[in-house]
PDB file of C-alpha atoms in Angstrom:
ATOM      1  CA  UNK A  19      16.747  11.350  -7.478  1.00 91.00           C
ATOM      2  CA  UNK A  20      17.191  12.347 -11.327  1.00 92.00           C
ATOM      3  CA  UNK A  21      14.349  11.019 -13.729  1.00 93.00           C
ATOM      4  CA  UNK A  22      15.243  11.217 -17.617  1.00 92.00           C
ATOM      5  CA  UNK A  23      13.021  10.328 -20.558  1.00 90.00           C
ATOM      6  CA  UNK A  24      15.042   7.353 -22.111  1.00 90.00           C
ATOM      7  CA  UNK A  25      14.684   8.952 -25.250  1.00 87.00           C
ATOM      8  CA  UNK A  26      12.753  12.445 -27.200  1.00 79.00           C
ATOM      9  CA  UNK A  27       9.547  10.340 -27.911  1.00 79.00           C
ATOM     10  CA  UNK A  28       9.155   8.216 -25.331  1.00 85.00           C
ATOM     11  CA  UNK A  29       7.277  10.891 -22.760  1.00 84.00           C
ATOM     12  CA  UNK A  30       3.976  11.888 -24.341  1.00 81.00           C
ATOM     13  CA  UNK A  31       1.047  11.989 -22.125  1.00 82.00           C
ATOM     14  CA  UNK A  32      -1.946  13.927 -22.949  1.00 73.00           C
ATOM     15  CA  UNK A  33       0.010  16.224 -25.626  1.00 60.00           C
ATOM     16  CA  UNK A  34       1.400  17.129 -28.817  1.00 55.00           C
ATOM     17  CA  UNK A  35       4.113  16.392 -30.356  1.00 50.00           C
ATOM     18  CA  UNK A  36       6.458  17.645 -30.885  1.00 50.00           C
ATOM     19  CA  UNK A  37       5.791  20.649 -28.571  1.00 51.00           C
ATOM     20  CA  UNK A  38       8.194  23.406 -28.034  1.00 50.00           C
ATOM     21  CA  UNK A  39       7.874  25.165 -24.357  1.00 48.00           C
ATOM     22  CA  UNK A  40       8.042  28.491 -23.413  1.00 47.00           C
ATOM     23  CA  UNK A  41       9.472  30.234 -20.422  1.00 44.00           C
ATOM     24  CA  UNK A  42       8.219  28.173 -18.550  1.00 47.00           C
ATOM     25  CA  UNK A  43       4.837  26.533 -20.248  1.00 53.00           C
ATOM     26  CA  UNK A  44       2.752  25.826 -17.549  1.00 53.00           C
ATOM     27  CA  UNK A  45       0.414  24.313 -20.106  1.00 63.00           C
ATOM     28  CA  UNK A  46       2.511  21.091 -19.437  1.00 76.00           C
ATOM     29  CA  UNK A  47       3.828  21.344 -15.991  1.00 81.00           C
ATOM     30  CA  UNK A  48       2.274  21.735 -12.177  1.00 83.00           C
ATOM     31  CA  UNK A  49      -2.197  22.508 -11.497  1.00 83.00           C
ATOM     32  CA  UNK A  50      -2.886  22.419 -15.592  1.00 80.00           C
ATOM     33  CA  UNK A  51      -2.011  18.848 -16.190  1.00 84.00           C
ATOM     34  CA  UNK A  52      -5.383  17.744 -15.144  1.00 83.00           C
ATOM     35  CA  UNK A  53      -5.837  14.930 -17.035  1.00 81.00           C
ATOM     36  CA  UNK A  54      -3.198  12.478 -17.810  1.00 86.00           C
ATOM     37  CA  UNK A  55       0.099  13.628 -16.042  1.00 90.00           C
ATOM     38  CA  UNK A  56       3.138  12.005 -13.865  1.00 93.00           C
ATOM     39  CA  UNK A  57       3.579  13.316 -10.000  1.00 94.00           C
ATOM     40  CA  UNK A  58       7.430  14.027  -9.534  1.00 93.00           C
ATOM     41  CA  UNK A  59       7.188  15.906  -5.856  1.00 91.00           C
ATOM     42  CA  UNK A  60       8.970  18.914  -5.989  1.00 91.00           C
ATOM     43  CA  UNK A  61      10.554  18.087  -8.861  1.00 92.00           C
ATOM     44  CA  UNK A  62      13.024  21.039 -10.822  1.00 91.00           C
ATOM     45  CA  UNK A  63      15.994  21.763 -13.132  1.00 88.00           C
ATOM     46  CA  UNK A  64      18.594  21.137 -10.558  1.00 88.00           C
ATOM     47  CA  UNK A  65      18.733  18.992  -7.333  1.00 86.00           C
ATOM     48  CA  UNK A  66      18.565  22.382  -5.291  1.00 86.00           C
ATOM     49  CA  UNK A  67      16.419  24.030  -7.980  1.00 87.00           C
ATOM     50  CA  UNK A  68      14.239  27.544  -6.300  1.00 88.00           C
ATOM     51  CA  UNK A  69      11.410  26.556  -8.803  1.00 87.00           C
ATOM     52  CA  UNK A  70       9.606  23.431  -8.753  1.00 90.00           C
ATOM     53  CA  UNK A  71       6.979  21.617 -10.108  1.00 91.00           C
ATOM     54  CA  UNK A  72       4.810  17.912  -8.911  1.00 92.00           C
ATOM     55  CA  UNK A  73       2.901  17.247 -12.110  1.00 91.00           C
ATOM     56  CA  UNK A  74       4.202  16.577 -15.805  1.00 89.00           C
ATOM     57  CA  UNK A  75       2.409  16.051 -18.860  1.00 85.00           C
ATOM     58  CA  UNK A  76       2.561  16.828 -22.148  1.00 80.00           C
ATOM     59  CA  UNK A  77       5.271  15.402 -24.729  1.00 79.00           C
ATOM     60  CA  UNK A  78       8.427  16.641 -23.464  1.00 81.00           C
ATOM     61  CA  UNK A  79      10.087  15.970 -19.937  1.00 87.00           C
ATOM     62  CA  UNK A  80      11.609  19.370 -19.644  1.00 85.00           C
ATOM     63  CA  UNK A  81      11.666  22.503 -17.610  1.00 82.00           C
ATOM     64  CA  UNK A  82      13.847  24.371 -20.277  1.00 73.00           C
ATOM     65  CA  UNK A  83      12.058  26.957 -22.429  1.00 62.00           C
ATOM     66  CA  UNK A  84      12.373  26.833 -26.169  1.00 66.00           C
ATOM     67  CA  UNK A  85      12.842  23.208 -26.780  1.00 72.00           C
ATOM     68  CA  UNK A  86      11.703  19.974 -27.843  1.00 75.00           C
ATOM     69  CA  UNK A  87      14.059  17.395 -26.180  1.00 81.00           C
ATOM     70  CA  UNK A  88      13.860  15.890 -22.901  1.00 85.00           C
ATOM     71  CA  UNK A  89      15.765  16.859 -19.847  1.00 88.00           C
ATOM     72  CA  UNK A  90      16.766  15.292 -16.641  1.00 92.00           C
ATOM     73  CA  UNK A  91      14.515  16.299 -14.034  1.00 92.00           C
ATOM     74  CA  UNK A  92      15.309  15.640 -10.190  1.00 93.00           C
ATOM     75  CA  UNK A  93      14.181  15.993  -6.929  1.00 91.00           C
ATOM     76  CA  UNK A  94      15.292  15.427  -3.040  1.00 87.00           C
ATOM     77  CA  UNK A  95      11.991  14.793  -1.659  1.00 86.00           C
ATOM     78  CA  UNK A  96      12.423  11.676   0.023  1.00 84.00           C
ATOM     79  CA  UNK A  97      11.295   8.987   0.062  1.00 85.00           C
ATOM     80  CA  UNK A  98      11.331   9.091  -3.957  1.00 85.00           C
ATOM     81  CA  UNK A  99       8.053   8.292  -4.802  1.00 87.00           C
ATOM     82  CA  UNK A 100       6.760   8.361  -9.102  1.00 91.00           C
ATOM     83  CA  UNK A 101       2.852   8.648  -9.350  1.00 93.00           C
ATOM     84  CA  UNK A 102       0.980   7.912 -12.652  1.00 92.00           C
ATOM     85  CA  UNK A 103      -2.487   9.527 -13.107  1.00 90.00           C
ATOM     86  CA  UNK A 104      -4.075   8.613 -16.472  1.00 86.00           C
ATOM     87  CA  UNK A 105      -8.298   9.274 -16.880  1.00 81.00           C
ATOM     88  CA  UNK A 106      -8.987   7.594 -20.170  1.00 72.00           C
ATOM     89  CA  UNK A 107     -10.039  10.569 -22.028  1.00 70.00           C
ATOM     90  CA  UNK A 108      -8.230   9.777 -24.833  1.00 66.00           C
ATOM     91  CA  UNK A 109      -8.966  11.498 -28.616  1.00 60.00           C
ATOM     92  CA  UNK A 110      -9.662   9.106 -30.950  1.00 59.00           C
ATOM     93  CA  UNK A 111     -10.255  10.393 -33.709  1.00 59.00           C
ATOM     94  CA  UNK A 112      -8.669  14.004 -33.146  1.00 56.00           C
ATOM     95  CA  UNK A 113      -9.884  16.925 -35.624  1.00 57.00           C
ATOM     96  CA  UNK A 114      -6.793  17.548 -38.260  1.00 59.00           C
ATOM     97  CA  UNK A 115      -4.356  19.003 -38.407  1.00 57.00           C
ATOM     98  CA  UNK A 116      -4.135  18.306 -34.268  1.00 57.00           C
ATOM     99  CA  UNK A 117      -3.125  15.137 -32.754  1.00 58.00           C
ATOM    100  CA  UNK A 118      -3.024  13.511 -29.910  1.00 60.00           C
ATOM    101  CA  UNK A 119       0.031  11.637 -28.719  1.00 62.00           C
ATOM    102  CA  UNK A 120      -0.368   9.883 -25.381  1.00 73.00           C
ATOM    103  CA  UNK A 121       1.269   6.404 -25.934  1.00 78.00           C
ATOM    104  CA  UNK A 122       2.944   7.154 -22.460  1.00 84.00           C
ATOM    105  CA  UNK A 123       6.043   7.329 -20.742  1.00 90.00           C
ATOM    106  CA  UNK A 124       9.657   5.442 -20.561  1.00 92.00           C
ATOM    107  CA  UNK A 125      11.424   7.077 -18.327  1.00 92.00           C
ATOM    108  CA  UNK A 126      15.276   6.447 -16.472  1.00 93.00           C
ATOM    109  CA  UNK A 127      15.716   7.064 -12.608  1.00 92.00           C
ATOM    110  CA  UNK A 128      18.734   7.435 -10.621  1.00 92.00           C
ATOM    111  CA  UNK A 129      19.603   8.028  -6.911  1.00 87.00           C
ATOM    112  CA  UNK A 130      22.613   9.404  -5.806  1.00 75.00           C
ATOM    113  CA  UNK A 131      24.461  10.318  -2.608  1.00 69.00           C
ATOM    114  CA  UNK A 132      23.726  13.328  -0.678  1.00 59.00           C
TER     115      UNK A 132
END
């Protein structure tokens, strides 16, 4: 199964935006999204990818380092399966220059043959 943001802005959970990652930043991926985050089981860069990740926050659906556009991410755990964990802890009034962009997530999904 691949999963793609349908566009740059339309994945931001519990983030900022935009955010550029690092090699890899587990700030937004696996354990450390602890509060608002999407489960993708065993989810990498490839369908046969060595590193993967369940949990994605954040404001970018990527794996890549260094960038600030979405990515396809798949997965062939089966049966597919999307979980949404959101705890209403919201900012609201965020202290400047930071803030918070969690209007949610749009996101494409796509099954193919094995």
């Amino acid at each position: 199964i691949s999963y793609t943001a349908t566009s740059d802005t339309n994945f931001q959970i519990s983030g900022q935006n935009p955010t550029t990652l690092t090699s890899p930043d587990t700030t937004y991926l696996g354990d450390t999204c602890t509060s608002d985050y999407i489960i993708l089981a065993g989810a990498g860069d490839a369908p046969d990818a060595n590193t993967n990740y369940d949990r994605f926050c954040g404001s970018v659906l990527n794996l890549d380092s260094g960038t600030t556009t979405s990515a396809t991410i798949y997965t062939n755990k089966m049966p597919y399966h999307l979980g949404v964990v959101f705890d209403g802890t919201e900012l609201d009034a965020p202290p400047t220059p930071s803030t918070e962009y969690s209007k949610g997530f749009n996101i494409y999904y796509s099954q193919t043959a094995c």
